[in-house]
Short mmCIF file of C-alpha atoms in Angstrom, two decimals:
data_model
loop_
_atom_site.label_atom_id
_atom_site.label_comp_id
_atom_site.label_asym_id
_atom_site.label_seq_id
_atom_site.Cartn_x
_atom_site.Cartn_y
_atom_site.Cartn_z
CA UNK A 926 -23.81 0.98 2.65
CA UNK A 927 -23.50 -1.70 -0.02
CA UNK A 928 -24.52 0.76 -2.73
CA UNK A 929 -21.76 3.17 -1.66
CA UNK A 930 -19.24 0.33 -1.62
CA UNK A 931 -20.33 -0.85 -5.07
CA UNK A 932 -20.04 2.70 -6.42
CA UNK A 933 -16.56 3.10 -4.93
CA UNK A 934 -15.49 -0.21 -6.49
CA UNK A 935 -16.83 0.93 -9.88
CA UNK A 936 -14.94 4.21 -9.55
CA UNK A 937 -11.74 2.31 -8.75
CA UNK A 938 -12.19 0.07 -11.77
CA UNK A 939 -12.78 3.12 -13.95
CA UNK A 940 -9.77 4.85 -12.41
CA UNK A 941 -7.63 1.79 -13.03
CA UNK A 942 -8.61 1.77 -16.68
CA UNK A 943 -7.86 5.46 -16.98
CA UNK A 944 -4.48 4.95 -15.32
CA UNK A 945 -3.58 2.15 -17.74
CA UNK A 946 -4.63 4.39 -20.63
CA UNK A 947 -2.38 7.16 -19.35
CA UNK A 948 -5.26 9.45 -18.37
CA UNK A 949 -3.81 10.27 -14.97
CA UNK A 950 -6.01 13.30 -14.30
CA UNK A 951 -9.16 11.25 -14.84
CA UNK A 952 -7.72 8.37 -12.80
CA UNK A 953 -6.89 10.78 -9.98
CA UNK A 954 -10.44 12.14 -9.99
CA UNK A 955 -11.98 8.66 -9.91
CA UNK A 956 -9.71 7.46 -7.10
CA UNK A 957 -10.33 10.64 -5.10
CA UNK A 958 -14.08 10.22 -5.45
CA UNK A 959 -13.77 6.57 -4.43
CA UNK A 960 -11.75 7.59 -1.36
CA UNK A 961 -14.43 10.09 -0.38
CA UNK A 962 -17.02 7.30 -0.53
CA UNK A 963 -14.73 4.98 1.44
CA UNK A 964 -14.37 7.64 4.14
CA UNK A 965 -18.16 7.87 4.38
CA UNK A 966 -18.37 4.11 4.70
CA UNK A 967 -15.68 4.09 7.35
CA UNK A 968 -17.65 6.62 9.40
CA UNK A 969 -20.87 4.62 9.00
CA UNK A 970 -19.29 1.26 9.72
CA UNK A 971 -17.18 2.53 12.63
CA UNK A 972 -13.78 1.31 11.49
CA UNK A 973 -14.86 -2.18 10.49
CA UNK A 974 -12.02 -4.29 9.06
CA UNK A 975 -13.57 -4.16 5.58
CA UNK A 976 -13.94 -0.36 5.70
CA UNK A 977 -10.35 0.12 6.89
CA UNK A 978 -8.97 -2.29 4.30
CA UNK A 979 -11.01 -0.81 1.45
CA UNK A 980 -9.89 2.72 2.32
CA UNK A 981 -6.27 1.59 2.59
CA UNK A 982 -6.39 -0.01 -0.86
CA UNK A 983 -8.03 3.08 -2.37
CA UNK A 984 -5.31 5.27 -0.89
CA UNK A 985 -2.65 3.01 -2.38
CA UNK A 986 -4.22 3.40 -5.82
CA UNK A 987 -4.31 7.18 -5.47
CA UNK A 988 -0.72 7.12 -4.21
CA UNK A 989 0.41 5.22 -7.29
CA UNK A 990 -1.20 7.78 -9.60
CA UNK A 991 0.37 10.61 -7.59
CA UNK A 992 3.78 8.93 -7.82
CA UNK A 993 3.43 8.35 -11.57
CA UNK A 994 2.41 12.01 -11.95
CA UNK A 995 5.55 13.07 -10.09
CA UNK A 996 3.65 14.40 -7.08
CA UNK A 997 5.76 12.58 -4.53
CA UNK A 998 4.56 14.53 -1.48
CA UNK A 999 0.93 13.66 -2.23
CA UNK A 1000 1.93 10.05 -2.90
CA UNK A 1001 3.74 9.92 0.44
CA UNK A 1002 0.67 11.34 2.18
CA UNK A 1003 -1.60 8.70 0.64
CA UNK A 1004 0.78 5.83 1.38
CA UNK A 1005 1.37 7.05 4.95
CA UNK A 1006 -2.36 7.07 5.62
CA UNK A 1007 -2.63 3.61 4.09
CA UNK A 1008 0.15 2.34 6.38
CA UNK A 1009 -1.61 3.84 9.40
CA UNK A 1010 -4.87 2.11 8.47
CA UNK A 1011 -3.03 -1.20 8.05
CA UNK A 1012 -1.40 -0.73 11.46
CA UNK A 1013 -4.85 -0.16 12.93
CA UNK A 1014 -6.05 -3.38 11.31
CA UNK A 1015 -3.07 -5.23 12.77
CA UNK A 1016 -3.82 -3.84 16.23
CA UNK A 1017 -7.46 -4.88 15.91
CA UNK A 1018 -7.04 -8.26 14.20
CA UNK A 1019 -3.52 -9.43 15.00
CA UNK A 1020 -0.98 -10.96 12.64
CA UNK A 1021 -3.25 -12.74 10.19
CA UNK A 1022 -1.66 -13.32 6.77
CA UNK A 1023 -4.16 -10.93 5.15
CA UNK A 1024 -3.24 -8.13 7.58
CA UNK A 1025 0.52 -8.74 7.36
CA UNK A 1026 0.49 -8.76 3.57
CA UNK A 1027 -1.50 -5.53 3.39
CA UNK A 1028 0.84 -3.77 5.79
CA UNK A 1029 3.94 -5.10 4.02
CA UNK A 1030 2.65 -3.82 0.68
CA UNK A 1031 1.72 -0.39 2.05
CA UNK A 1032 5.15 -0.07 3.64
CA UNK A 1033 6.83 -1.08 0.37
CA UNK A 1034 4.88 1.60 -1.54
CA UNK A 1035 5.84 4.19 1.06
CA UNK A 1036 9.47 3.07 0.96
CA UNK A 1037 9.53 3.39 -2.83
CA UNK A 1038 8.26 6.98 -2.60
CA UNK A 1039 10.83 7.77 0.07
CA UNK A 1040 13.52 6.40 -2.25
CA UNK A 1041 12.22 8.41 -5.21
CA UNK A 1042 12.19 11.52 -2.98
CA UNK A 1043 15.82 10.96 -2.02
CA UNK A 1044 15.00 10.06 1.59
CA UNK A 1045 17.15 6.95 1.46
CA UNK A 1046 17.52 6.39 5.22
CA UNK A 1047 13.76 6.53 5.68
CA UNK A 1048 13.28 4.31 2.62
CA UNK A 1049 15.71 1.76 4.05
CA UNK A 1050 13.95 1.71 7.41
CA UNK A 1051 10.49 1.41 5.86
CA UNK A 1052 11.53 -1.30 3.41
CA UNK A 1053 13.28 -3.21 6.21
CA UNK A 1054 10.02 -3.26 8.15
CA UNK A 1055 8.24 -4.50 5.02
CA UNK A 1056 10.90 -7.21 4.63
CA UNK A 1057 10.44 -8.33 8.24
CA UNK A 1058 6.69 -8.65 7.69
CA UNK A 1059 7.23 -10.50 4.41
CA UNK A 1060 9.52 -12.96 6.18
CA UNK A 1061 6.93 -13.40 8.93
CA UNK A 1062 4.32 -14.03 6.27
CA UNK A 1063 6.50 -16.64 4.59
CA UNK A 1064 7.06 -18.37 7.92
CA UNK A 1065 3.29 -18.47 8.39
CA UNK A 1066 2.29 -19.51 4.86
CA UNK A 1067 5.33 -21.47 3.76
CA UNK A 1068 6.83 -21.26 0.30
CA UNK A 1069 3.68 -20.18 -1.49
CA UNK A 1070 3.94 -18.23 -4.72
CA UNK A 1071 2.59 -14.95 -3.22
CA UNK A 1072 4.86 -15.19 -0.18
CA UNK A 1073 7.96 -15.89 -2.26
CA UNK A 1074 7.11 -13.24 -4.87
CA UNK A 1075 6.56 -10.59 -2.19
CA UNK A 1076 9.81 -11.57 -0.48
CA UNK A 1077 11.77 -11.49 -3.74
CA UNK A 1078 10.41 -8.06 -4.64
CA UNK A 1079 11.11 -6.46 -1.28
CA UNK A 1080 14.60 -7.96 -1.12
CA UNK A 1081 15.39 -6.41 -4.49
CA UNK A 1082 13.92 -3.00 -3.55
CA UNK A 1083 15.74 -2.90 -0.20
CA UNK A 1084 18.99 -3.99 -1.86
CA UNK A 1085 18.70 -1.13 -4.36
CA UNK A 1086 18.27 1.41 -1.55
CA UNK A 1087 21.19 -0.07 0.38
CA UNK A 1088 23.36 0.23 -2.72
CA UNK A 1089 22.32 3.88 -3.11
CA UNK A 1090 23.30 4.42 0.52
CA UNK A 1091 26.70 2.88 -0.18
CA UNK A 1092 25.93 -0.18 1.93
CA UNK A 1093 27.10 -2.76 -0.56
CA UNK A 1094 27.82 -5.32 2.17
CA UNK A 1095 24.29 -4.99 3.54
CA UNK A 1096 22.85 -5.18 0.02
CA UNK A 1097 24.80 -8.36 -0.67
CA UNK A 1098 23.56 -9.87 2.60
CA UNK A 1099 19.96 -8.90 1.83
#
């Protein structure tokens, strides 16, 4: 199992380098191969927290490449699966900061794709859920740099969607 995990990590690192270099096809292939390995690990480890989290992160990376490539439906599919895995982690482990932050991030990625796809109502709902989790995380951790940075980012993203929806009062309040 550790060898498969190490290989999937190496593929993600390679994919990340390819993505930075603008080689999106190669990045997509590396992330897809990593996801296939993560799925094997998930089956072997029977939905262990590490297996669920690793697969969720891999799906987020693939989703980002899909979004950058303009394949918004594939990006949405990857981010939706990532959100579902994070929800499963939350059900299994509760509201630990690690779980809340992962779910908040996955929801923010999904909300961004919904916004880019023109599904503004869905984007607003998804980003609002991410904001609620980010606020819960801040209440738990206090004014730490990661908590405040996450909160600042999601407030901005939600405000942008609210402005696009013509909800300037809500955006100002956010």
